[in-house]
Coordinates of N, CA and C in Angstrom, one line a residue:
M1 N -26.0 75.9 -45.3 CA -26.0 76.9 -46.4 C -25.1 76.5 -47.5
R2 N -23.9 76.1 -47.2 CA -22.9 75.7 -48.2 C -23.4 74.6 -49.1
G3 N -24.1 73.6 -48.5 CA -24.6 72.5 -49.2 C -25.6 72.9 -50.2
V4 N -26.5 73.9 -49.9 CA -27.5 74.4 -50.8 C -26.8 75.1 -52.0
I5 N -25.8 75.9 -51.7 CA -25.1 76.6 -52.8 C -24.4 75.5 -53.7
W6 N -23.8 74.5 -53.2 CA -23.2 73.5 -54.0 C -24.2 72.7 -54.8
K7 N -25.4 72.4 -54.2 CA -26.4 71.8 -55.0 C -26.9 72.6 -56.2
N8 N -27.1 73.9 -55.9 CA -27.5 74.9 -57.0 C -26.4 74.9 -58.1
Q9 N -25.2 75.0 -57.7 CA -24.1 75.0 -58.7 C -24.1 73.7 -59.5
N10 N -24.4 72.6 -58.8 CA -24.5 71.3 -59.5 C -25.6 71.3 -60.5
K11 N -26.8 71.9 -60.2 CA -27.9 71.9 -61.1 C -27.5 72.8 -62.3
I12 N -26.8 73.9 -62.1 CA -26.4 74.7 -63.2 C -25.4 73.9 -64.1
T13 N -24.5 73.3 -63.5 CA -23.5 72.5 -64.2 C -24.2 71.4 -65.0
A14 N -25.1 70.7 -64.4 CA -25.8 69.6 -65.1 C -26.6 70.1 -66.3
G15 N -27.2 71.3 -66.1 CA -27.9 71.9 -67.3 C -27.0 72.3 -68.4
L16 N -25.9 72.9 -68.0 CA -24.9 73.3 -69.0 C -24.3 72.0 -69.7
L17 N -24.1 71.0 -69.0 CA -23.6 69.7 -69.6 C -24.6 69.2 -70.6
A18 N -25.9 69.2 -70.2 CA -27.0 68.7 -71.1 C -27.0 69.5 -72.4
V19 N -26.9 70.9 -72.3 CA -26.9 71.7 -73.5 C -25.6 71.4 -74.4
Y20 N -24.5 71.2 -73.7 CA -23.2 70.9 -74.3 C -23.3 69.5 -75.1
L21 N -23.8 68.5 -74.4 CA -23.9 67.2 -75.0 C -24.9 67.2 -76.2
F22 N -26.0 67.9 -76.0 CA -27.0 68.0 -77.1 C -26.3 68.6 -78.4
T23 N -25.6 69.7 -78.1 CA -24.9 70.4 -79.2 C -23.8 69.6 -79.8
L24 N -23.0 68.9 -79.0 CA -22.0 68.1 -79.5 C -22.5 66.9 -80.3
T25 N -23.6 66.3 -79.9 CA -24.3 65.2 -80.6 C -24.8 65.7 -82.0
W26 N -25.4 66.9 -82.0 CA -25.9 67.5 -83.2 C -24.8 67.8 -84.2
I27 N -23.6 68.2 -83.7 CA -22.5 68.5 -84.6 C -21.8 67.2 -85.1
I28 N -21.5 66.3 -84.1 CA -20.7 65.1 -84.5 C -21.6 64.1 -85.2
V29 N -22.7 63.7 -84.6 CA -23.5 62.6 -85.1 C -24.4 63.1 -86.3
F30 N -25.1 64.2 -86.1 CA -26.1 64.7 -87.0 C -25.5 65.7 -88.0
K31 N -24.2 66.0 -87.9 CA -23.5 66.9 -88.9 C -24.3 68.2 -89.1
M32 N -24.9 68.7 -88.0 CA -25.6 70.0 -88.1 C -26.7 70.0 -89.1
Q33 N -27.3 68.8 -89.3 CA -28.4 68.7 -90.3 C -29.8 68.7 -89.5
F34 N -30.8 69.1 -90.2 CA -32.2 69.1 -89.6 C -33.0 67.9 -90.1
S35 N -32.5 67.2 -91.1 CA -33.3 66.0 -91.5 C -32.3 64.9 -91.8
F36 N -32.8 63.7 -91.8 CA -31.9 62.5 -92.1 C -31.5 62.5 -93.6
Q37 N -32.2 63.2 -94.4 CA -31.9 63.2 -95.9 C -30.6 64.0 -96.1
G38 N -30.3 65.0 -95.2 CA -29.1 65.8 -95.3 C -27.8 65.1 -94.8
L39 N -28.0 64.0 -94.2 CA -26.8 63.3 -93.6 C -26.0 62.6 -94.7
P40 N -24.7 62.5 -94.6 CA -23.9 61.8 -95.5 C -24.3 60.3 -95.5
D41 N -24.1 59.6 -96.6 CA -24.4 58.2 -96.6 C -23.2 57.4 -97.0
F42 N -22.3 57.3 -96.0 CA -21.1 56.5 -96.2 C -20.6 56.0 -94.9
R43 N -20.0 54.9 -95.0 CA -19.4 54.2 -93.8 C -18.0 53.9 -94.0
E44 N -17.2 54.5 -93.1 CA -15.7 54.3 -93.3 C -15.1 54.2 -91.9
I45 N -14.1 53.4 -91.7 CA -13.5 53.2 -90.4 C -12.0 53.3 -90.6
N46 N -11.3 54.1 -89.8 CA -9.9 54.2 -89.9 C -9.3 53.9 -88.5
L47 N -8.5 52.8 -88.4 CA -7.9 52.4 -87.1 C -6.4 52.8 -87.1
I48 N -5.9 53.5 -88.1 CA -4.5 53.9 -88.1 C -4.4 55.4 -87.7
P49 N -3.8 55.7 -86.5 CA -3.7 57.1 -86.1 C -3.2 58.0 -87.1
F50 N -3.8 59.1 -87.3 CA -3.5 60.2 -88.2 C -3.6 59.9 -89.7
A51 N -3.9 58.7 -90.1 CA -4.0 58.3 -91.5 C -5.2 59.0 -92.1
G52 N -6.3 59.1 -91.4 CA -7.5 59.7 -91.9 C -7.5 61.2 -91.9
S53 N -6.4 61.8 -91.3 CA -6.3 63.2 -91.2 C -5.4 63.8 -92.3
A54 N -4.9 62.9 -93.1 CA -3.9 63.4 -94.2 C -4.7 64.0 -95.3
N55 N -4.2 65.1 -95.9 CA -4.8 65.7 -97.1 C -4.1 65.2 -98.3
I56 N -4.4 65.8 -99.5 CA -3.9 65.3 -100.7 C -2.4 65.4 -100.9
N57 N -1.8 66.3 -100.1 CA -0.3 66.5 -100.2 C 0.4 65.6 -99.2
N58 N -0.3 64.7 -98.6 CA 0.2 63.8 -97.6 C 0.7 64.5 -96.3
Q59 N 0.0 65.7 -96.1 CA 0.3 66.5 -94.9 C -0.9 66.2 -93.9
I60 N -0.6 66.2 -92.7 CA -1.6 66.0 -91.7 C -2.4 67.3 -91.5
D61 N -3.8 67.2 -91.5 CA -4.6 68.3 -91.3 C -4.8 68.5 -89.8
F62 N -4.0 69.4 -89.3 CA -4.1 69.6 -87.8 C -5.3 70.3 -87.4
N63 N -6.0 71.0 -88.2 CA -7.2 71.8 -87.9 C -8.3 70.8 -87.3
E64 N -8.5 69.7 -88.0 CA -9.5 68.8 -87.6 C -9.1 68.2 -86.2
I65 N -7.9 67.9 -86.0 CA -7.4 67.3 -84.8 C -7.6 68.3 -83.6
I66 N -7.2 69.6 -83.9 CA -7.3 70.6 -82.9 C -8.8 70.8 -82.5
Y67 N -9.7 70.8 -83.5 CA -11.1 71.0 -83.3 C -11.7 69.9 -82.4
N68 N -11.2 68.7 -82.6 CA -11.6 67.5 -81.8 C -11.2 67.7 -80.4
V69 N -9.9 68.1 -80.2 CA -9.4 68.4 -78.9 C -10.2 69.4 -78.2
L70 N -10.4 70.6 -78.8 CA -11.1 71.7 -78.2 C -12.5 71.4 -77.9
A71 N -13.2 70.6 -78.7 CA -14.6 70.2 -78.5 C -14.8 69.4 -77.3
F72 N -13.8 68.7 -76.8 CA -14.0 67.8 -75.6 C -13.4 68.4 -74.3
I73 N -12.8 69.5 -74.4 CA -12.3 70.2 -73.2 C -13.4 70.5 -72.2
P74 N -14.5 71.0 -72.7 CA -15.6 71.3 -71.7 C -16.1 70.0 -71.0
F75 N -16.1 68.9 -71.8 CA -16.6 67.7 -71.2 C -15.8 67.3 -70.0
G76 N -14.5 67.4 -70.1 CA -13.6 67.1 -69.0 C -13.8 68.0 -67.8
I77 N -14.1 69.2 -68.1 CA -14.4 70.2 -67.0 C -15.7 69.8 -66.3
Y78 N -16.8 69.6 -67.1 CA -18.1 69.3 -66.6 C -18.1 68.0 -65.7
I79 N -17.4 67.0 -66.2 CA -17.3 65.7 -65.5 C -16.6 65.9 -64.2
S80 N -15.6 66.7 -64.2 CA -14.8 67.0 -63.0 C -15.6 67.8 -62.0
M81 N -16.4 68.7 -62.5 CA -17.3 69.6 -61.6 C -18.4 68.7 -61.0
L82 N -19.0 67.8 -61.7 CA -20.1 67.0 -61.2 C -19.6 65.8 -60.4
K83 N -18.5 65.3 -60.7 CA -18.0 64.1 -60.0 C -16.6 64.4 -59.5
P84 N -16.4 65.3 -58.6 CA -15.0 65.7 -58.1 C -14.3 64.5 -57.4
I85 N -15.1 63.6 -56.8 CA -14.5 62.5 -56.0 C -14.1 61.3 -56.9
W86 N -14.5 61.3 -58.2 CA -14.1 60.3 -59.1 C -12.6 60.3 -59.3
S87 N -12.0 59.2 -59.5 CA -10.6 59.2 -59.8 C -10.4 59.7 -61.2
F88 N -9.1 60.2 -61.5 CA -8.8 60.7 -62.8 C -9.1 59.7 -63.9
L89 N -8.7 58.4 -63.6 CA -8.9 57.3 -64.6 C -10.4 57.1 -64.9
K90 N -11.3 57.2 -63.9 CA -12.7 57.0 -64.1 C -13.3 58.1 -64.9
K91 N -12.8 59.3 -64.7 CA -13.3 60.5 -65.5 C -12.9 60.3 -66.9
I92 N -11.6 59.9 -67.2 CA -11.1 59.7 -68.5 C -11.9 58.5 -69.2
A93 N -12.2 57.5 -68.4 CA -12.9 56.4 -69.0 C -14.3 56.8 -69.5
V94 N -15.0 57.7 -68.8 CA -16.3 58.2 -69.2 C -16.1 59.0 -70.5
I95 N -15.1 59.9 -70.5 CA -14.8 60.7 -71.7 C -14.5 59.9 -72.9
A96 N -13.6 58.9 -72.7 CA -13.3 58.0 -73.8 C -14.5 57.2 -74.3
G97 N -15.3 56.8 -73.3 CA -16.5 56.1 -73.7 C -17.5 56.9 -74.5
V98 N -17.7 58.1 -74.2 CA -18.6 59.0 -75.0 C -18.0 59.2 -76.3
S99 N -16.7 59.4 -76.4 CA -16.1 59.6 -77.7 C -16.2 58.4 -78.6
L100 N -16.0 57.2 -78.0 CA -16.1 55.9 -78.7 C -17.6 55.7 -79.1
L101 N -18.5 56.1 -78.3 CA -19.9 56.0 -78.7 C -20.2 56.8 -79.9
F102 N -19.7 58.1 -80.0 CA -20.0 58.9 -81.1 C -19.4 58.3 -82.4
E103 N -18.2 57.7 -82.3 CA -17.5 57.1 -83.4 C -18.3 55.8 -83.9
V104 N -18.8 55.0 -82.9 CA -19.6 53.8 -83.2 C -20.9 54.2 -83.9
L105 N -21.6 55.2 -83.4 CA -22.8 55.7 -84.0 C -22.7 56.1 -85.4
Q106 N -21.6 56.8 -85.7 CA -21.3 57.2 -87.1 C -21.2 56.0 -88.0
F107 N -20.5 55.0 -87.5 CA -20.3 53.8 -88.3 C -21.6 53.0 -88.4
L108 N -22.3 52.8 -87.3 CA -23.5 52.0 -87.4 C -24.6 52.6 -88.3
F109 N -24.7 53.9 -88.3 CA -25.7 54.6 -89.1 C -25.2 55.1 -90.4
A110 N -23.9 54.7 -90.7 CA -23.3 55.1 -92.0 C -23.5 56.6 -92.3
I111 N -23.1 57.4 -91.3 CA -23.2 58.8 -91.4 C -21.8 59.5 -91.3
G112 N -20.8 58.8 -91.7 CA -19.5 59.5 -91.7 C -18.4 58.5 -91.3
A113 N -17.2 59.0 -91.2 CA -16.0 58.2 -91.0 C -15.8 58.1 -89.5
S114 N -15.6 56.8 -89.0 CA -15.2 56.6 -87.7 C -13.7 56.5 -87.7
D115 N -13.0 57.4 -86.9 CA -11.6 57.6 -87.0 C -10.9 57.5 -85.6
I116 N -9.9 56.7 -85.5 CA -9.2 56.6 -84.2 C -8.5 57.9 -83.9
T117 N -8.2 58.7 -84.9 CA -7.6 60.0 -84.6 C -8.6 60.9 -83.9
D118 N -9.8 60.9 -84.3 CA -10.9 61.6 -83.7 C -11.1 61.2 -82.2
F119 N -11.1 59.9 -82.0 CA -11.2 59.3 -80.7 C -10.0 59.8 -79.8
M120 N -8.8 59.7 -80.3 CA -7.7 60.2 -79.5 C -7.7 61.7 -79.2
G121 N -8.1 62.5 -80.2 CA -8.2 63.9 -80.0 C -9.3 64.3 -79.0
N122 N -10.4 63.6 -79.1 CA -11.5 63.8 -78.2 C -11.1 63.5 -76.7
T123 N -10.5 62.3 -76.6 CA -10.0 61.9 -75.3 C -9.0 62.8 -74.7
L124 N -8.0 63.3 -75.6 CA -7.0 64.2 -75.1 C -7.7 65.5 -74.7
G125 N -8.7 66.0 -75.4 CA -9.4 67.2 -75.0 C -10.0 67.0 -73.6
G126 N -10.6 65.9 -73.4 CA -11.2 65.6 -72.1 C -10.2 65.6 -71.0
I127 N -9.0 65.0 -71.3 CA -7.9 65.0 -70.3 C -7.5 66.5 -70.0
I128 N -7.4 67.3 -71.0 CA -7.0 68.7 -70.8 C -8.1 69.4 -69.9
G129 N -9.4 69.1 -70.2 CA -10.5 69.6 -69.4 C -10.4 69.3 -67.9
V130 N -10.0 68.0 -67.6 CA -9.8 67.6 -66.3 C -8.7 68.4 -65.6
G131 N -7.6 68.5 -66.4 CA -6.5 69.3 -65.9 C -6.8 70.8 -65.7
V132 N -7.7 71.4 -66.5 CA -8.1 72.8 -66.3 C -8.9 72.8 -65.0
Y133 N -9.7 71.9 -64.8 CA -10.5 71.9 -63.5 C -9.6 71.8 -62.3
I134 N -8.6 70.9 -62.4 CA -7.6 70.8 -61.3 C -6.9 72.2 -61.0
V135 N -6.5 72.8 -62.1 CA -5.8 74.1 -62.0 C -6.8 75.1 -61.3
F136 N -8.0 75.2 -61.8 CA -9.0 76.1 -61.2 C -9.2 75.9 -59.7
C137 N -9.3 74.6 -59.4 CA -9.4 74.3 -57.9 C -8.2 74.7 -57.1
K138 N -7.1 74.6 -57.7 CA -5.8 75.1 -57.0 C -5.9 76.6 -56.8
L139 N -6.3 77.3 -57.9 CA -6.3 78.7 -57.9 C -7.4 79.4 -57.1
F140 N -8.6 78.8 -57.2 CA -9.8 79.4 -56.7 C -10.5 78.6 -55.5
S141 N -9.9 77.5 -55.2 CA -10.4 76.7 -54.1 C -11.9 76.4 -54.2
T142 N -12.7 76.9 -53.2 CA -14.1 76.6 -53.1 C -15.0 77.3 -54.2
K143 N -14.4 78.4 -54.8 CA -15.2 79.2 -55.8 C -14.9 78.7 -57.2
A144 N -14.2 77.6 -57.4 CA -13.8 77.1 -58.7 C -15.1 76.8 -59.5
N145 N -16.0 76.0 -58.9 CA -17.2 75.6 -59.7 C -18.1 76.8 -60.1
K146 N -18.2 77.8 -59.2 CA -19.0 79.0 -59.4 C -18.3 79.8 -60.6
I147 N -17.0 80.0 -60.6 CA -16.3 80.7 -61.6 C -16.5 79.9 -63.0
L148 N -16.3 78.6 -62.9 CA -16.4 77.8 -64.1 C -17.8 77.8 -64.7
N149 N -18.8 77.8 -63.8 CA -20.2 77.9 -64.3 C -20.5 79.2 -65.0
V150 N -19.9 80.3 -64.4 CA -20.1 81.6 -65.1 C -19.5 81.6 -66.4
L151 N -18.2 81.1 -66.5 CA -17.5 81.1 -67.8 C -18.2 80.2 -68.8
A152 N -18.7 79.0 -68.3 CA -19.4 78.0 -69.2 C -20.7 78.6 -69.6
S153 N -21.4 79.4 -68.8 CA -22.6 80.0 -69.2 C -22.4 81.0 -70.3
I154 N -21.4 81.8 -70.2 CA -21.0 82.8 -71.2 C -20.7 82.1 -72.5
G155 N -19.8 81.0 -72.4 CA -19.4 80.2 -73.5 C -20.6 79.6 -74.2
T156 N -21.5 79.0 -73.4 CA -22.7 78.4 -74.0 C -23.6 79.4 -74.7
I157 N -23.8 80.5 -74.1 CA -24.6 81.6 -74.8 C -24.0 81.9 -76.1
C158 N -22.6 82.1 -76.1 CA -21.9 82.5 -77.4 C -22.1 81.3 -78.4
I159 N -21.9 80.1 -78.0 CA -22.0 79.0 -79.0 C -23.4 78.8 -79.5
V160 N -24.4 78.9 -78.6 CA -25.8 78.8 -79.1 C -26.1 79.9 -80.0
A161 N -25.6 81.2 -79.7 CA -25.9 82.3 -80.6 C -25.2 82.1 -82.0
L162 N -24.0 81.6 -82.0 CA -23.3 81.3 -83.2 C -24.0 80.2 -84.0
L163 N -24.4 79.1 -83.3 CA -25.2 78.1 -84.0 C -26.5 78.6 -84.6
L164 N -27.2 79.4 -83.8 CA -28.4 80.0 -84.4 C -28.2 80.9 -85.6
L165 N -27.1 81.6 -85.5 CA -26.7 82.4 -86.7 C -26.4 81.6 -87.9
L166 N -25.6 80.5 -87.7 CA -25.3 79.6 -88.8 C -26.6 78.9 -89.3
I167 N -27.5 78.5 -88.4 CA -28.7 78.0 -88.9 C -29.5 78.9 -89.7
Y168 N -29.6 80.2 -89.2 CA -30.3 81.2 -90.0 C -29.7 81.4 -91.4
L169 N -28.4 81.6 -91.4 CA -27.7 81.8 -92.7 C -27.9 80.6 -93.6
R170 N -27.9 79.4 -93.1 CA -28.1 78.2 -93.9 C -29.5 78.1 -94.4
I171 N -30.5 78.4 -93.6 CA -31.9 78.3 -94.0 C -32.2 79.4 -95.0
S172 N -31.6 80.6 -94.8 CA -31.9 81.7 -95.7 C -31.1 81.6 -97.0
G173 N -30.2 80.6 -97.1 CA -29.5 80.3 -98.3 C -28.2 81.1 -98.5
V174 N -27.8 81.9 -97.5 CA -26.6 82.7 -97.5 C -25.4 81.8 -97.6
I175 N -25.4 80.8 -96.7 CA -24.3 79.8 -96.8 C -24.8 78.4 -97.0
I176 N -24.0 77.7 -97.8 CA -24.3 76.4 -98.1 C -23.0 75.6 -97.9
Y177 N -23.0 74.6 -97.1 CA -21.8 73.8 -96.9 C -22.1 72.3 -97.1
K178 N -21.1 71.6 -97.4 CA -21.2 70.2 -97.6 C -20.4 69.5 -96.6
V179 N -21.0 68.6 -95.9 CA -20.4 67.8 -94.8 C -19.6 66.7 -95.4
S180 N -18.3 66.6 -95.0 CA -17.5 65.5 -95.5 C -17.5 64.3 -94.6

């Protein structure tokens, strides 16, 4: 019986991960655009940490860094839920690999800046996510995945609703934004 429940939880987690990765790809790679014409047409690479995050006053824009960290926390949680027996290093390698893939795709298709700071922030977010999973396992033992799936489902519904609202507002012309 316990094995059946675990398999069902894994299916839910895998589905949530798929929605998460689809949304993350649409945000990072496709810049929330519906056509290729709306994508930026520039190629830039920054290999100096925090250099690409500076604004005109030579101050670091921490908002972008924080968003990158926050965006990858769920990935660390999902990987840990689906692959609990993987080592910490293997989980982080997958997280860093996906982050690197996003940065390389932006460079290859000339759809934005590839930035080492983004890579570092994304990877840090994934590490935090793995840590969150470890804490949940310590606190809730065998119910950790079930609790995290409920929280992730609520979060996914909220994010999808927000994205649909943004899409509606954009299509209706209420908001117009320019991707940098």
